[in-house]
CSV table of C-alpha atoms in Angstrom, one decimal:
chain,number,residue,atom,x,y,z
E,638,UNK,CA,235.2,-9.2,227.7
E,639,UNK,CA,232.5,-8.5,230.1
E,640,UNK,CA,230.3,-11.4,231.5
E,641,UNK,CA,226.7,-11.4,230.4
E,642,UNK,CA,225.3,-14.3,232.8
E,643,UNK,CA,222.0,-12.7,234.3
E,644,UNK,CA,221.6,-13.7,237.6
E,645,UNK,CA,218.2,-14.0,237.9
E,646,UNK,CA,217.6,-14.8,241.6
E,647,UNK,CA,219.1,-11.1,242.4
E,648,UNK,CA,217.2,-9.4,239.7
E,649,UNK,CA,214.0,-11.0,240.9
E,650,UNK,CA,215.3,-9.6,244.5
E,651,UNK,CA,215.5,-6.3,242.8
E,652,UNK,CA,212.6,-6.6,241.4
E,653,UNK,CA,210.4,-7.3,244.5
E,654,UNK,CA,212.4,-4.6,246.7
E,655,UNK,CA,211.6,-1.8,244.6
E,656,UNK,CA,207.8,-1.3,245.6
E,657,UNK,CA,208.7,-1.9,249.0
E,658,UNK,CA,211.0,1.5,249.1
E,659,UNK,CA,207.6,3.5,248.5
E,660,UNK,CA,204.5,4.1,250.4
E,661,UNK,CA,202.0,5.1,247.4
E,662,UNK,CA,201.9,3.5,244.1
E,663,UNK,CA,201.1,5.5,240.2
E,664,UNK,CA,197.9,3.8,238.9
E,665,UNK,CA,196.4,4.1,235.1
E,666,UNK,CA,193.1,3.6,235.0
E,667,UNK,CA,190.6,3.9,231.9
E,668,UNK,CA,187.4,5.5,231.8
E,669,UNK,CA,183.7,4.3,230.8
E,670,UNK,CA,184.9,6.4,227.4
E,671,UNK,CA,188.1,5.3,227.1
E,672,UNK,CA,190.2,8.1,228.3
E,673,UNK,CA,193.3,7.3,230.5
E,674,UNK,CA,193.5,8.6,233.9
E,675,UNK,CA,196.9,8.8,235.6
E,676,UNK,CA,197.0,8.9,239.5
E,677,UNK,CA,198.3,7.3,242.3
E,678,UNK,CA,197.1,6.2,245.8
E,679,UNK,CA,198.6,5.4,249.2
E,680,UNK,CA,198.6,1.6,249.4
E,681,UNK,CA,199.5,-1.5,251.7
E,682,UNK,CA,200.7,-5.1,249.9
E,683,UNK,CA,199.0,-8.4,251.5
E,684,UNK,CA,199.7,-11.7,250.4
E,685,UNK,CA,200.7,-10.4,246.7
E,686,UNK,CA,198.3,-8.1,246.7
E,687,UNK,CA,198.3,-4.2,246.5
E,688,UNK,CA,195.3,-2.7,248.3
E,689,UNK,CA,194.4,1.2,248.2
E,690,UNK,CA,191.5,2.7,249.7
E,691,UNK,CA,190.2,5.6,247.5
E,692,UNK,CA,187.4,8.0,247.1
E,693,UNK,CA,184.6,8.2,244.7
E,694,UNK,CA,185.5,11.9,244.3
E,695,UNK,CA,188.8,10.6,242.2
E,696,UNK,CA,188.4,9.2,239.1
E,697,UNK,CA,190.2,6.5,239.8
E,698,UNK,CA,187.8,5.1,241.8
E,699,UNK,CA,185.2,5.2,239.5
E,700,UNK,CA,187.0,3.5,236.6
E,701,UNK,CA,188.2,0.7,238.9
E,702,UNK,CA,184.6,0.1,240.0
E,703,UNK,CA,183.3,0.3,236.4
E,704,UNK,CA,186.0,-2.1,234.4
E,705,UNK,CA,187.8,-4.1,237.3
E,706,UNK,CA,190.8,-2.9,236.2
E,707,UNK,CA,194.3,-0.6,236.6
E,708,UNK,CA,197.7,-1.0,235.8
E,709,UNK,CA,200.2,-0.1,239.1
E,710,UNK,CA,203.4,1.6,238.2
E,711,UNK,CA,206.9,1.6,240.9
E,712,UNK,CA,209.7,3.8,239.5
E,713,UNK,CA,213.1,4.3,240.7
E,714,UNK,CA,213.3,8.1,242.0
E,715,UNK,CA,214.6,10.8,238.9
E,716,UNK,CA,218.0,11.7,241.8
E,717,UNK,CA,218.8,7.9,242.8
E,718,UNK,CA,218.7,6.7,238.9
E,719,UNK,CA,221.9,6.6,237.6
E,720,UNK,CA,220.8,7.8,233.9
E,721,UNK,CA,217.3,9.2,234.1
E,722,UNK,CA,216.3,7.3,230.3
E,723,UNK,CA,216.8,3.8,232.1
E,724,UNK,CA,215.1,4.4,235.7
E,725,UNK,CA,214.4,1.0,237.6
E,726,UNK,CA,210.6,-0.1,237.3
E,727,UNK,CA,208.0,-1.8,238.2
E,728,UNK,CA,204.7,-2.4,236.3
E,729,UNK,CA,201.6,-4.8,237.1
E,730,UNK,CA,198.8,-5.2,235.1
E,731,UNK,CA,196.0,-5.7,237.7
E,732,UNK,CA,192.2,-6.8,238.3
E,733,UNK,CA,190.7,-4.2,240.7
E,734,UNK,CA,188.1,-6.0,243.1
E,735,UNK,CA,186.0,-3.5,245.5
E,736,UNK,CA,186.2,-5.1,249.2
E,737,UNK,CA,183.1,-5.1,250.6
E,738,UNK,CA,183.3,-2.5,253.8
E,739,UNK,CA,181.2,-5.3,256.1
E,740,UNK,CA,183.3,-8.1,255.7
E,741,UNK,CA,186.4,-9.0,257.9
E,742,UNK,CA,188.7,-8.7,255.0
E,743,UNK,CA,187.8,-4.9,255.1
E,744,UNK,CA,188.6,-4.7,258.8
E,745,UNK,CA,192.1,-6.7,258.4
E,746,UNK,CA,193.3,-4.6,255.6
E,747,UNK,CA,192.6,-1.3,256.9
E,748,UNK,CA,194.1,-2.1,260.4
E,749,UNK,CA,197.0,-3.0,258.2
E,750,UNK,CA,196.8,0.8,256.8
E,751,UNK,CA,196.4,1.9,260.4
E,752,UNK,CA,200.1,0.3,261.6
E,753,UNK,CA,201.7,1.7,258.2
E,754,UNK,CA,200.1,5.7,258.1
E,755,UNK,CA,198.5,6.0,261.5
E,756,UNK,CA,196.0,7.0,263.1
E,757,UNK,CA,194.5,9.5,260.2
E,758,UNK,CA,193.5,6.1,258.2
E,759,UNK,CA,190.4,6.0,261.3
E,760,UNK,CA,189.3,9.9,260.4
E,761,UNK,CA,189.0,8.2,256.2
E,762,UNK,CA,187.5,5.2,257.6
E,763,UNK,CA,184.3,6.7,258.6
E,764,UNK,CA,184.1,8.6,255.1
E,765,UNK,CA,181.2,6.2,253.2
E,766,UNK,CA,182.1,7.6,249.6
E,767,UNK,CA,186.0,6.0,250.3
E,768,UNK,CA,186.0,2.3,249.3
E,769,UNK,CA,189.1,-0.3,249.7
E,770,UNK,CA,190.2,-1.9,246.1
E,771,UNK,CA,192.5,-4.8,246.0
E,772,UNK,CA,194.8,-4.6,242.9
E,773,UNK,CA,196.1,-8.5,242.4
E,774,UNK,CA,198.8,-8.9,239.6
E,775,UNK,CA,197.9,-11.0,236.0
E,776,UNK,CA,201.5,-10.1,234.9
E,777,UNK,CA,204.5,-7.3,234.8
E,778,UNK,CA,207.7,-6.1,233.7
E,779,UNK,CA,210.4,-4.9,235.7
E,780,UNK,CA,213.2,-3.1,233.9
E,781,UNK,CA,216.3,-2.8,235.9
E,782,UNK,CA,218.6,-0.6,232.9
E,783,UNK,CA,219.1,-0.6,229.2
E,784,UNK,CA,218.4,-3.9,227.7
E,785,UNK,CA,217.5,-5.1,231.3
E,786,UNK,CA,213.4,-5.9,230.8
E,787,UNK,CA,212.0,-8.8,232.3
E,788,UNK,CA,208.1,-10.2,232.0
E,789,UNK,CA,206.9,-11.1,235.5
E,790,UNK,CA,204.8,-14.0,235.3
E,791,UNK,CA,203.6,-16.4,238.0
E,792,UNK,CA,201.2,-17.1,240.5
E,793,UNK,CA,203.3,-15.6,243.2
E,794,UNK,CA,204.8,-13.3,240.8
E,795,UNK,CA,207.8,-14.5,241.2
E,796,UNK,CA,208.7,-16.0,237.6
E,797,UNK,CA,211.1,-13.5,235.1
E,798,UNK,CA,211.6,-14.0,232.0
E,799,UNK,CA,214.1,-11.7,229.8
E,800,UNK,CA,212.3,-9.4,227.2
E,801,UNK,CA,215.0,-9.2,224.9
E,802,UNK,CA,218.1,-11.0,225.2
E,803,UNK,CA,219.6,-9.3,222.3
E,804,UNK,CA,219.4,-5.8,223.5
E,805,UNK,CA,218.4,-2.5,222.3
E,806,UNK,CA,219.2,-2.1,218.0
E,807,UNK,CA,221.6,0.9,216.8
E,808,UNK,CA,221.8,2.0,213.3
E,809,UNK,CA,224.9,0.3,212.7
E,810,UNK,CA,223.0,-3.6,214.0
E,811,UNK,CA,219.9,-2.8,212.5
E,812,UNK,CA,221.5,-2.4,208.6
E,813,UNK,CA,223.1,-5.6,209.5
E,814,UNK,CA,220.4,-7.2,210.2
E,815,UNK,CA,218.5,-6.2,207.4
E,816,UNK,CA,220.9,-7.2,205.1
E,817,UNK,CA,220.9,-11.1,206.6
């Protein structure tokens, strides 16, 4: 019989590695209408934050700005999964704050985008309709494989909490269940 003991300290290792293997994150955002918008952004993470610095011109931006909000997707890569229905994952739900472009927090963050993508991020810089968003975490789930989905909860994120611990229903547990 296999072992079923989670062991949560390496899943919540897992779990905080896998945005680190990227360099731009998948954002939803909503519009003032209500339609979903599906992008993604370069990005740099600073204490538990995830910071992008976007243009007006994308919708994105616009959305942020007008509900404070955007959800931040991480997925495992379609060629490194080992089944493609059960890719590793990452999602926060995330207030979106606008960082004032005068204040020093502005001028620490982007330096920070400097060391990661070089000297490019000074040519954006100087573009006015670009503005630096800081995506901070309410919540998540990381799902590592089948009937492996964790809430992410915390003030540091760093709390999991198993979705499910009975895993995923067939036809032959569900009509057992139902008769009960």
């Amino acid at each position: 019989m296999k072992d079923k003991t989670i062991d949560m300290n390496e899943v919540l290792e897992n779990c905080q590695q896998l945005p680190e293997r990227f360099n731009s994150l998948l954002m939803a955002t909503v519009s003032p209408t209500g339609f979903p918008e599906a992008s993604y952004a370069a990005y740099v993470k600073y204490e538990g934050s995830f910071y992008v610095y976007v243009s007006e011109l994308a919708a994105h931006t616009r959305n942020m700005a007008h509900s404070g909000l955007a959800g931040v997707l991480f997925i495992e890569d379609e060629d490194k999964a080992v089944n493609l229905f059960a890719r590793q994952r990452v999602t926060y739900q995330c207030t979106a704050l606008e960082v004032a472009r005068d204040s020093q927090a502005f001028e620490e963050i982007m330096s920070l985008f400097e060391a990661k993508f070089g000297e490019f991020i000074n040519f954006l810089k100087q573009l006015q309709d670009f503005h630096l968003f800081r995506l901070t975490p309410q919540k998540g789930n990381f799902v590592q494989g089948f009937a492996r989905a964790f809430t992410i909860e915390g003030d540091a994120m760093d709390q999991l909490r198993p979705i499910n611990d009975r895993g995923h229903k067939t036809a032959s547990n569900r009509s057992s269940s139902q008769s009960n």
